[in-house]
XYZ file of C-alpha atoms in Angstrom:
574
model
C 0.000 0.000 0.000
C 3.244 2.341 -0.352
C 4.091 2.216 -3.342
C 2.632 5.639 -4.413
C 5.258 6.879 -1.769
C 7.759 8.704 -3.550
C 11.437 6.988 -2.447
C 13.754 9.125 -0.189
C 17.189 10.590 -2.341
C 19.691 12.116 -1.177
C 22.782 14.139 -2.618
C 26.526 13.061 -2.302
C 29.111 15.146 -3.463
C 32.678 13.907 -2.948
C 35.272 16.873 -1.251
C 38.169 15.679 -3.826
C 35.922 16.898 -6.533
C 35.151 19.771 -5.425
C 37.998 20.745 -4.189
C 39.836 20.006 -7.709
C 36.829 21.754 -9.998
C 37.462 25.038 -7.455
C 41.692 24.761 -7.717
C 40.713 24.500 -11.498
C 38.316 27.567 -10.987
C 40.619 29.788 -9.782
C 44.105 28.337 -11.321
C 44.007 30.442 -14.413
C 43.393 33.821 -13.238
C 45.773 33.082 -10.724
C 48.406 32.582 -13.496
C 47.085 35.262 -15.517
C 47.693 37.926 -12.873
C 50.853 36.516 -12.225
C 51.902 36.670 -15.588
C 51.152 40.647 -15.825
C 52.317 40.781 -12.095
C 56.161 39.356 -13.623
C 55.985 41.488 -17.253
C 55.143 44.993 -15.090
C 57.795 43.723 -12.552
C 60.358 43.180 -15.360
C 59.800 46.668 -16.948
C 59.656 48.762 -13.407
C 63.222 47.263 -12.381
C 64.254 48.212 -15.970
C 62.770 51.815 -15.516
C 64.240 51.733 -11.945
C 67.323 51.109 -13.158
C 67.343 53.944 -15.038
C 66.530 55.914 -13.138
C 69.427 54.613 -10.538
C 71.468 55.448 -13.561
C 70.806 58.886 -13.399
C 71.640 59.121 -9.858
C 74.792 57.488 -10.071
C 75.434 59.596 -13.228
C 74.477 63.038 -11.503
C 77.311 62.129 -8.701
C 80.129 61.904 -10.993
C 81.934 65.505 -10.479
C 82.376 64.822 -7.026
C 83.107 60.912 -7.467
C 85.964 62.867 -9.988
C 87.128 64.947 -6.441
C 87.086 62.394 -4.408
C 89.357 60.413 -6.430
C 91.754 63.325 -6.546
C 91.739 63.691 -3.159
C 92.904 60.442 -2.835
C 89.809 58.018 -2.075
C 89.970 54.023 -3.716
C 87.864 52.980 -5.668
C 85.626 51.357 -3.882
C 85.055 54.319 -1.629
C 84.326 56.602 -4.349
C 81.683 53.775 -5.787
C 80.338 53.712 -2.231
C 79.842 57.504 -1.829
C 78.276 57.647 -5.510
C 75.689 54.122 -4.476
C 74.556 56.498 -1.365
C 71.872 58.473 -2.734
C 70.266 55.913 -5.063
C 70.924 53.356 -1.767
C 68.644 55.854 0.362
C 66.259 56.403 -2.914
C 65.956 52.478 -2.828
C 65.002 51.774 0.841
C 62.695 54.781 0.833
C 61.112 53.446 -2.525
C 60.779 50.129 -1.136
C 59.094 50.922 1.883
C 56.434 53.176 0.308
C 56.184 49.865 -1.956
C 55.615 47.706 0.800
C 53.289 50.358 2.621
C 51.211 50.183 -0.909
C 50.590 46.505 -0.835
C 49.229 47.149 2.687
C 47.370 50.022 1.582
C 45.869 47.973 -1.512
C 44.907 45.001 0.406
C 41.201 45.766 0.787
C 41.031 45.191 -3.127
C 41.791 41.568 -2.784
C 40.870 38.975 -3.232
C 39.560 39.376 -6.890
C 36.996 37.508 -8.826
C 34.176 35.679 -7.742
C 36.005 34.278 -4.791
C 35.921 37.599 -3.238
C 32.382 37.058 -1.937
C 33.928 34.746 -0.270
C 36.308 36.326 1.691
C 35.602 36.329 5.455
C 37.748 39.231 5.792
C 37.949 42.193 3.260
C 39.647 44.651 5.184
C 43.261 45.904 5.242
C 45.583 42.742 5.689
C 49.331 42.520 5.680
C 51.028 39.052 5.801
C 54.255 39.872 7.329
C 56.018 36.191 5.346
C 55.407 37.217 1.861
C 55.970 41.147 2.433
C 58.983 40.527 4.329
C 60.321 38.113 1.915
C 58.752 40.047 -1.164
C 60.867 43.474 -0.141
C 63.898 41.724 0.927
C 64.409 39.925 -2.464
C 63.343 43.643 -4.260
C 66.119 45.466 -2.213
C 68.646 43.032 -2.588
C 68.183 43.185 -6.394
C 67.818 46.652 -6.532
C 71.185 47.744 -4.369
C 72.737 44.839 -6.321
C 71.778 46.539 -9.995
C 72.971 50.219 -7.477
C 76.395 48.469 -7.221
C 77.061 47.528 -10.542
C 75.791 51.318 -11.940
C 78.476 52.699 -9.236
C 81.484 50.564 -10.065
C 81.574 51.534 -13.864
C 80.606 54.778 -12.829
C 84.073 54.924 -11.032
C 85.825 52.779 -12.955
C 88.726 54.234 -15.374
C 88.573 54.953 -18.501
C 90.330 55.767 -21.841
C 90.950 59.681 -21.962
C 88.493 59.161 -25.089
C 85.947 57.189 -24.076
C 82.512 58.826 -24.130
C 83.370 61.276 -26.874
C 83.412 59.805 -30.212
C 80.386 60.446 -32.195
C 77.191 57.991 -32.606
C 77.395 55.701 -35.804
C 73.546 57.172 -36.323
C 74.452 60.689 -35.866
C 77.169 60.725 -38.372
C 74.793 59.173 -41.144
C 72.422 61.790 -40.099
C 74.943 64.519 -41.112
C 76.385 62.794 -43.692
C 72.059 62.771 -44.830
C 71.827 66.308 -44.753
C 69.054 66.282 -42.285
C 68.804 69.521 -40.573
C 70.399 70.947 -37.466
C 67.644 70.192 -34.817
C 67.963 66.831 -36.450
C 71.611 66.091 -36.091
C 71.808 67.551 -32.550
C 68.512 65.641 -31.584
C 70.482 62.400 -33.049
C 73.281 63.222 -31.097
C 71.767 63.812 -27.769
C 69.697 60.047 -28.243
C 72.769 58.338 -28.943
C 76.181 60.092 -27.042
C 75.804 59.419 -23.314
C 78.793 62.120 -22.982
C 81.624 62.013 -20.546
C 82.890 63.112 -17.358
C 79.931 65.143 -15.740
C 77.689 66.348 -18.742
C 77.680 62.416 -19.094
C 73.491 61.467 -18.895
C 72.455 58.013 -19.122
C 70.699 58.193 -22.562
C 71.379 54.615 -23.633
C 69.511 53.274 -20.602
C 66.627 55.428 -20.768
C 66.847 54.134 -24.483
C 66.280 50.501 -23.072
C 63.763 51.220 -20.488
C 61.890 52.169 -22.873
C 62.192 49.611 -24.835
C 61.698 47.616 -21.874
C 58.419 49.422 -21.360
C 56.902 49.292 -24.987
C 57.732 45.321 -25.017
C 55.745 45.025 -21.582
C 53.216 47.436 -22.382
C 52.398 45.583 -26.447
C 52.812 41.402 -24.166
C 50.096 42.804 -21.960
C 47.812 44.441 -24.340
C 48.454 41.049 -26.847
C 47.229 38.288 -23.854
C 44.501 40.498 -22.593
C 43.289 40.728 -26.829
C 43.430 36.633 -26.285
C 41.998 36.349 -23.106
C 39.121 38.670 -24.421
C 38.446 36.837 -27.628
C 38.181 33.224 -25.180
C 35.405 34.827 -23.521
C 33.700 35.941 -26.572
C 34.234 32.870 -28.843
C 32.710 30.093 -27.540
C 33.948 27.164 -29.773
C 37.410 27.947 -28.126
C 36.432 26.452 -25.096
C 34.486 23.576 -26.239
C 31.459 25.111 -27.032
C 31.875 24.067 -31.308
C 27.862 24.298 -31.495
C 24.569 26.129 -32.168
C 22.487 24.579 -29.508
C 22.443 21.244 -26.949
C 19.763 19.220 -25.675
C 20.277 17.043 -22.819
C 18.481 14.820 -20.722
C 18.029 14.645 -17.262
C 21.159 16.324 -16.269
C 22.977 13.646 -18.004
C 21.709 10.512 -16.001
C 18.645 9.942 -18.665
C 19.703 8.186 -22.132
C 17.942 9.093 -25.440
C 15.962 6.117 -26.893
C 17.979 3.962 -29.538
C 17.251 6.132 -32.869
C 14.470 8.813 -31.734
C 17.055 11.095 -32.019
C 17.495 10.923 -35.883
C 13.601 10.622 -36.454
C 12.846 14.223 -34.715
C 16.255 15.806 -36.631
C 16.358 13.896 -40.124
C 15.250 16.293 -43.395
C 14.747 19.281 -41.033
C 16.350 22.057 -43.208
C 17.669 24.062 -40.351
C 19.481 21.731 -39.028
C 23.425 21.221 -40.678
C 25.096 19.260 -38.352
C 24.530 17.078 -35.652
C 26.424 14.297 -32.879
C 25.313 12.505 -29.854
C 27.120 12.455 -26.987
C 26.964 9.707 -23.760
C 29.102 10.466 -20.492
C 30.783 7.966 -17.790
C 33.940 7.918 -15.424
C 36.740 5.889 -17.652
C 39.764 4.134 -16.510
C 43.133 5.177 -18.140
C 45.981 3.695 -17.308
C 44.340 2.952 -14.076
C 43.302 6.813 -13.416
C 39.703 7.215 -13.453
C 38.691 9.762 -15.832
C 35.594 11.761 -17.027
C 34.853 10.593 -20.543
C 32.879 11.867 -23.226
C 31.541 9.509 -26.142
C 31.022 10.844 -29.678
C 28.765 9.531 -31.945
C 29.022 11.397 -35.264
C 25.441 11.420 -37.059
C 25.881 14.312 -39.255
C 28.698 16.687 -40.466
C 31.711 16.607 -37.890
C 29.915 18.671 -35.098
C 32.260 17.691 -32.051
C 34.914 19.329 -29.358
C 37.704 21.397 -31.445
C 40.730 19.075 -31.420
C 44.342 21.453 -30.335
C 47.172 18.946 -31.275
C 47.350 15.861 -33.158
C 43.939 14.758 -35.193
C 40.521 14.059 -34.473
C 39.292 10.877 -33.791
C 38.783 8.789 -36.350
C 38.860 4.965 -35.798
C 37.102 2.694 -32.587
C 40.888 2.153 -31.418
C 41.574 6.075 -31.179
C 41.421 8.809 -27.941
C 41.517 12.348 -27.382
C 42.904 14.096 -24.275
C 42.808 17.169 -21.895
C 46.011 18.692 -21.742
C 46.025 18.865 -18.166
C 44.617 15.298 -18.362
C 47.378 14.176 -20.994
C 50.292 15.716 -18.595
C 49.230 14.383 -15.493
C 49.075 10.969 -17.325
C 52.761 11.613 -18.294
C 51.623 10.800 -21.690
C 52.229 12.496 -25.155
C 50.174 12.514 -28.656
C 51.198 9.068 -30.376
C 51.369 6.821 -27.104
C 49.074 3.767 -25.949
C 47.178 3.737 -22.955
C 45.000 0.873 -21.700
C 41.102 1.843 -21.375
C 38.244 0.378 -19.929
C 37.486 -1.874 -16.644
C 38.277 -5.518 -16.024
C 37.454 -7.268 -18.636
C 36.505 -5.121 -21.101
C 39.771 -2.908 -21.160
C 41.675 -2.457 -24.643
C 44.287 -0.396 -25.798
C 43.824 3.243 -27.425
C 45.966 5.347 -29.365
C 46.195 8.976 -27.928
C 45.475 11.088 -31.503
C 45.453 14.000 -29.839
C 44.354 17.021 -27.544
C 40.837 18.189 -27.152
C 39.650 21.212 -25.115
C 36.037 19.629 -23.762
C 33.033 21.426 -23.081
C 32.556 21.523 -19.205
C 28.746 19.771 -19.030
C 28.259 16.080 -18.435
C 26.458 13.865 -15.664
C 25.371 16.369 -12.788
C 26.748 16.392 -9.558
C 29.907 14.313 -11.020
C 33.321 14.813 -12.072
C 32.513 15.730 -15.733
C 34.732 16.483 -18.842
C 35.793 20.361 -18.898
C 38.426 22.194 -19.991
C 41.996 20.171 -20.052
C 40.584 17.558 -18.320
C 38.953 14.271 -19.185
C 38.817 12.318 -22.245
C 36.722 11.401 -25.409
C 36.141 8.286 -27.366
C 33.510 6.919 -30.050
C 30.752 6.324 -28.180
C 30.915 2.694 -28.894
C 34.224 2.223 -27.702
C 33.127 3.870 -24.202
C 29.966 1.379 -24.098
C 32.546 -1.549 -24.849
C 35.072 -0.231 -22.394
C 32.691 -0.141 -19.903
C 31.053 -3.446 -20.702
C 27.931 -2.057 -22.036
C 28.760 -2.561 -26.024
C 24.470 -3.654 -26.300
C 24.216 -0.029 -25.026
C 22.190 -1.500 -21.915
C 23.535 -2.343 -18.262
C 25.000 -6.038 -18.459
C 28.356 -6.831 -16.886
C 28.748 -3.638 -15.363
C 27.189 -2.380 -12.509
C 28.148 1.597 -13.728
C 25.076 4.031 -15.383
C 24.174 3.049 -18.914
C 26.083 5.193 -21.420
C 23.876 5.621 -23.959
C 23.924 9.032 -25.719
C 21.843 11.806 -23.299
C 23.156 14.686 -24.861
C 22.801 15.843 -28.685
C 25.268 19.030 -29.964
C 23.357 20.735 -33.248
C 24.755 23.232 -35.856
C 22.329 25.033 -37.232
C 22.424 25.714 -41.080
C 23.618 29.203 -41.980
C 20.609 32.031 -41.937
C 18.146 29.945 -39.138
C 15.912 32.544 -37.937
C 15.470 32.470 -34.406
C 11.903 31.390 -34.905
C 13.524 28.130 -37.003
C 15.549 27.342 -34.201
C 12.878 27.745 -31.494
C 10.860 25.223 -33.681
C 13.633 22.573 -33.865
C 14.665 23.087 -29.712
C 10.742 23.182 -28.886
C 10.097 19.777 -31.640
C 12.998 17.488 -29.843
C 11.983 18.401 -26.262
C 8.358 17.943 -26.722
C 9.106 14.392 -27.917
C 10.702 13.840 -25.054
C 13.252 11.419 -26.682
C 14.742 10.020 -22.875
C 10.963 8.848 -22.542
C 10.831 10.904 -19.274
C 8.343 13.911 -19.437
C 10.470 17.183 -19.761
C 13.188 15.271 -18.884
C 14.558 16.853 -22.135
C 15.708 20.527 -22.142
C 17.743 22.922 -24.092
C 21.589 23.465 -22.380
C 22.490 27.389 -22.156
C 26.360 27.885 -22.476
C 27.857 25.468 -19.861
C 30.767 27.967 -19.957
C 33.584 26.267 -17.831
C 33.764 28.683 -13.804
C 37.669 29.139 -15.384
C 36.410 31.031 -18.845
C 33.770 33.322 -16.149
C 36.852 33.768 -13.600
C 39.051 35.104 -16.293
C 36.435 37.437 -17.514
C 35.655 39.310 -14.204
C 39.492 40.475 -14.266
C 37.634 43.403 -16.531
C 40.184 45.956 -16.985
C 43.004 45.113 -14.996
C 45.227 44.247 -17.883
C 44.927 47.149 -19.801
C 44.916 49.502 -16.438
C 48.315 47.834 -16.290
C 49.110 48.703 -19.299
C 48.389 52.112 -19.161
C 50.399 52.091 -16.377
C 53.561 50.997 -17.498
C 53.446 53.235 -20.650
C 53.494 56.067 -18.299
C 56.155 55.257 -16.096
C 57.919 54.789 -19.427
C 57.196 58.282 -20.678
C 58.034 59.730 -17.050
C 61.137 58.362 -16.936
C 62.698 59.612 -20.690
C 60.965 63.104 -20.099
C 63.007 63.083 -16.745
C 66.380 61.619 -18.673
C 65.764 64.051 -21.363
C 65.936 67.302 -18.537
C 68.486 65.979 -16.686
C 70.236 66.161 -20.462
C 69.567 69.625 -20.439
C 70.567 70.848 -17.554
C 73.745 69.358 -17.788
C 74.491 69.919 -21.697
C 73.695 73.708 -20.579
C 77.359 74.277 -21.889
C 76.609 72.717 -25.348
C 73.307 74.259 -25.926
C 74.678 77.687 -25.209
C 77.408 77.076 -27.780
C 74.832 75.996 -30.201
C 72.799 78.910 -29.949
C 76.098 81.565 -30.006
C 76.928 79.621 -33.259
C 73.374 81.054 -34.362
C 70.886 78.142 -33.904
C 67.736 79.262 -32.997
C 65.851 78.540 -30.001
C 62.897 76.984 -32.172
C 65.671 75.049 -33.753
C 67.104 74.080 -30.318
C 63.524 72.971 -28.815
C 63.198 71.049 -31.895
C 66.682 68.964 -31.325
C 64.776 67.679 -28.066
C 61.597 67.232 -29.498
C 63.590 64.866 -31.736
C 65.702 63.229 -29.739
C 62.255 62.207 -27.792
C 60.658 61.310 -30.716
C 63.829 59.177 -32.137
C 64.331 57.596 -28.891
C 60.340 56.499 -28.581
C 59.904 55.728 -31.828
C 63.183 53.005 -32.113
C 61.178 51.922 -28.459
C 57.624 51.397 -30.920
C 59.972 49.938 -33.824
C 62.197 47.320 -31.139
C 59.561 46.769 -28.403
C 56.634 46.164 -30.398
C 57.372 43.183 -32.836
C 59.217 41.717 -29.498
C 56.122 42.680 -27.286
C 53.815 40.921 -29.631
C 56.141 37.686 -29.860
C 56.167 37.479 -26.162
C 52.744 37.935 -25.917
C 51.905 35.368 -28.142
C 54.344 32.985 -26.354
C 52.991 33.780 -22.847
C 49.030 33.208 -24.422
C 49.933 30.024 -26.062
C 51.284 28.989 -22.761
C 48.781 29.632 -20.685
C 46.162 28.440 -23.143
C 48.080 25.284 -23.173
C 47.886 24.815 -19.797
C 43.974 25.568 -19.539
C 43.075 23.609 -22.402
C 41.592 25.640 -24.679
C 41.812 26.877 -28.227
C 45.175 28.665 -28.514
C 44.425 31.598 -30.868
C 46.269 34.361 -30.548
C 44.419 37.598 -30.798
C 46.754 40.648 -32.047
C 44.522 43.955 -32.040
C 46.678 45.783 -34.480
C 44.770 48.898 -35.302
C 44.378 49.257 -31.183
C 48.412 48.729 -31.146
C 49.291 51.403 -33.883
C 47.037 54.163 -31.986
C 48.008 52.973 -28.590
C 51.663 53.413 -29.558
C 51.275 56.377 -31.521
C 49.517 58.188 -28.402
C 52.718 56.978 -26.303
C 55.327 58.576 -28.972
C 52.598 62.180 -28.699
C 52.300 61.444 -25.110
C 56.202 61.313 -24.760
C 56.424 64.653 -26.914
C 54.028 66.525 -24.722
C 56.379 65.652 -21.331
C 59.176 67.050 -23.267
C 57.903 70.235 -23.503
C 58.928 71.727 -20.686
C 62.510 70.421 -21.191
C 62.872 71.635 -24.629
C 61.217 74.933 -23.237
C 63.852 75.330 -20.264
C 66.208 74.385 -23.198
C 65.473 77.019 -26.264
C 65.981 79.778 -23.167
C 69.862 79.083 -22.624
C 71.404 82.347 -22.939
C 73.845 81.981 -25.788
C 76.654 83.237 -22.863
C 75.835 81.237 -19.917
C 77.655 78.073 -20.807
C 80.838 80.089 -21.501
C 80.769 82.462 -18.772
C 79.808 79.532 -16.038
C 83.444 78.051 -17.568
């Protein structure tokens, strides 16, 4: 008299799941951030360095005394390391007081609602650690900029004309032109010396950071918005019951066959597959029309019974490569599979299980998973595991459905309910994978970054270019007593900036764009998806023209301070 009593059920979730799906959640943001955390570290010590340079540079008169008076060398590089040592410790305390002060932003992402604790934080391990490591490479790059800043030289070093300059004269290229040259290229010597060769390569330095940064945020933007490169390679899916139901043997084709808007079409069953003794989520593909399946990333697509496709995170922790043999299946129905290649997985399956996704799991003809799991009648025999029969179909529509079209074909197979279970059957939004949505909610960060580095860059050659006027006062002076004008003079600077940026934009892009790629094809590799490599050119050429303008506008005021030398100043301060 109970059996109208609807039987108790109950949920169970296993902790090494979860715990895995939220490590694989949060892994590649993690990595992402670290990746523009190590490019923007890269270019500040290079733009630090400069501008250690120019300390060390602006000490050499009385370094010169000093040694006159007597002092080794080692003294003289001490007392020249002084004032960029005290610039460093101050720089790397307001660095460390930063962090704290910036701790209230983090975490970031959708684990931040999370966070018990959002308030200021400061974890005295990692900053402790974090600024000793920065000050012990910064007062290590100080010592090196000291000793050659003391050490002897030929009585001609530091004179002889640029290479570039020379061919600029030799060009005809006016005045302004030659000097600007000049100034880009001759460091000088003794104290009008001015550190233009580094400011040349932190900017360099900068422009490659800035262009790898703007490239993997372009690639990280066009995973979000293309969903075939993370394993969504379809119009629409239908699945049943969450992935526990099974479509009846050949309904499937009856509701789809001759409909016009449909181009494409597989069937796809789920279960948990041993490989090489590791239990792994496995898709099965059944191929019914077209080649509508998971993109394939290395190797080839499946295409025989004895053939399997990989993860990449799957395929490494397997310590396995495209080409090798792995045994599939449980006792005794296993057999051995050729790995064809990599496949970045859509990240639905069975609910409430480990389930394909992206990098991880596997995928096989779907009647090689029913014979591997001792179900090759497609029903329950042997095995003791959920039937594997297709419960999932993946459609491409034909080109120019209407939305009412495809309405009509979703609304036709889910009326029929094909798993025999009354709206059992439903349409599958975007399973997009909790990694894909992570990486999203970074926003702006990347190109805030960006925007950041481009103008500590431009900062730091507008500050290199004054310090070259106020110590070329001499020079300029000259220049203008041998009748250059002071337009002519404000235009040597404006060219020398422009020159210096513009071999920056000419060096640091092409290399900015070929680390970028490198560092996207990484980390796509190591996610699982679709490596393409987004390049936004026409945002590149504007972005780096703005920096060369941007660079011009900061040297105003130097090349203003420098066309008002007074053609007798330099002479008479002699």
């Amino acid at each position: 008299m109970h059996h109208d009593v609807t039987p108790p059920s109950f949920t169970v979730n296993r902790t090494d799941v979860i715990r895995n799906r939220v490590q694989q959640a949060i892994r590649p943001e993690a990595v992402a951030l670290s990746v523009f955390g190590s490019v923007a570290a890269l270019a500040m010590l290079v733009l630090v360095g400069q501008g250690l340079a120019q300390l060390v540079s602006r000490s050499a008169p009385d370094t010169a005394v000093l040694r006159a008076l007597g002092a080794t060398q080692a003294q003289a590089a001490l007392a020249a390391a002084l004032t960029g040592l005290v610039a460093v410790l101050g720089g790397v305390a307001l660095a460390v007081a930063g962090a704290v002060a910036v701790s209230p932003l983090a975490p970031v992402g959708p684990v931040r609602r999370y966070d018990p604790d959002r308030g200021i934080a400061a974890d005295g391990l990692v900053l402790g650690v974090g600024a000793t490591m920065l000050s012990l490479a910064l007062i290590g790059l100080l010592a090196v900029l000291a000793v050659r800043s003391v050490r002897p030289r030929d009585s001609g070093a530091g004179v002889g004309s640029s290479a570039v300059a020379r061919a600029a004269a030799a060009a005809g290229l006016p005045a302004a032109a030659v000097v600007g040259t000049r100034n880009a290229f001759e460091p000088g010597s003794g104290g009008r010396a001015v550190p233009v060769r580094s400011a040349l390569l932190g900017s360099i330095a900068a422009v490659t950071a800035v262009v790898t940064t703007v490239v993997f945020s372009a690639s990280l933007g066009g995973l979000t918005a293309h969903p075939d490169r993370y394993g969504w390679n379809w119009d629409l899916v239908i699945q049943a019951e969450s992935g526990y139901g099974a479509f009846a043997p050949g309904v499937m084709k009856k509701l789809i066959a001759d409909d016009p808007a449909v181009a494409g079409w597989s069937e796809f069953g789920f279960a948990q597959l041993p490989v090489d003794g590791t239990v792994v989520p496995a898709l099965g593909l059944r191929r019914d029309l077209g080649s509508v399946q998971p993109p394939t990333t290395s190797g080839h697509a499946l295409s025989g019974a004895d053939q399997i496709e990989l993860g990449t995170v799957t395929l490494r922790e397997l310590g396995k490569k495209v080409g090798d043999r792995v045994r599939i299946g449980i006792p005794p129905y296993t057999r051995t599979a050729v790995i064809s290649g990599t496949v970045t997985l859509p990240s639905f399956g069975v609910g409430a299980t480990d389930h394909p996704g992206l990098g991880h799991g596997a995928m096989v003809p779907q009647v090689t998973l029913q014979a591997a799991m001792g179900q090759a009648t497609g029903r329950p025999g042997a095995s003791e595991s959920l039937p594997v029969l297709p419960s999932a179909v993946a459609i491409d529509l034909a080109p120019g459905t209407t939305g009412a079209q495809r309405a009509a074909v979703v609304g036709r197979i889910v009326s029929a309910n094909p798993d025999g279970t009354p709206g059992g059957s439903y349409e599958l939004s975007h399973a997009r994978a909790s990694a894909v949505v992570n990486t999203e909610q970074m926003g702006g960060q990347p190109l805030a970054l960006a925007v950041g580095l481009a103008a500590a860059a431009v900062l730091s050659l507008a500050l290199t270019v004054l310090s070259l006027v106020r110590r070329r006062r001499r020079e300029l002076a000259l220049l203008k007593a041998f009748g250059m004008t002071r337009g002519q003079v404000a235009g040597a600077i404006a060219w020398q900036t422009t020159l210096t940026l513009l071999i920056a934009v000419v060096i640091g892009g092409p290399l900015g764009i070929a680390c970028g790629r490198l560092a996207w094809r990484a980390f796509a590799g190591s996610l699982g998806v679709v490596p393409v490599v987004e390049v936004p050119v026409a945002a590149l050429v504007l972005g780096l023209a703005a920096l060369v303008l941007a660079g011009n506008l900061l040297a105003a005021l130097p090349a203003a301070v420098a066309a008002r030398t007074r053609p007798g100043a330099g002479p008479r301060a002699e």
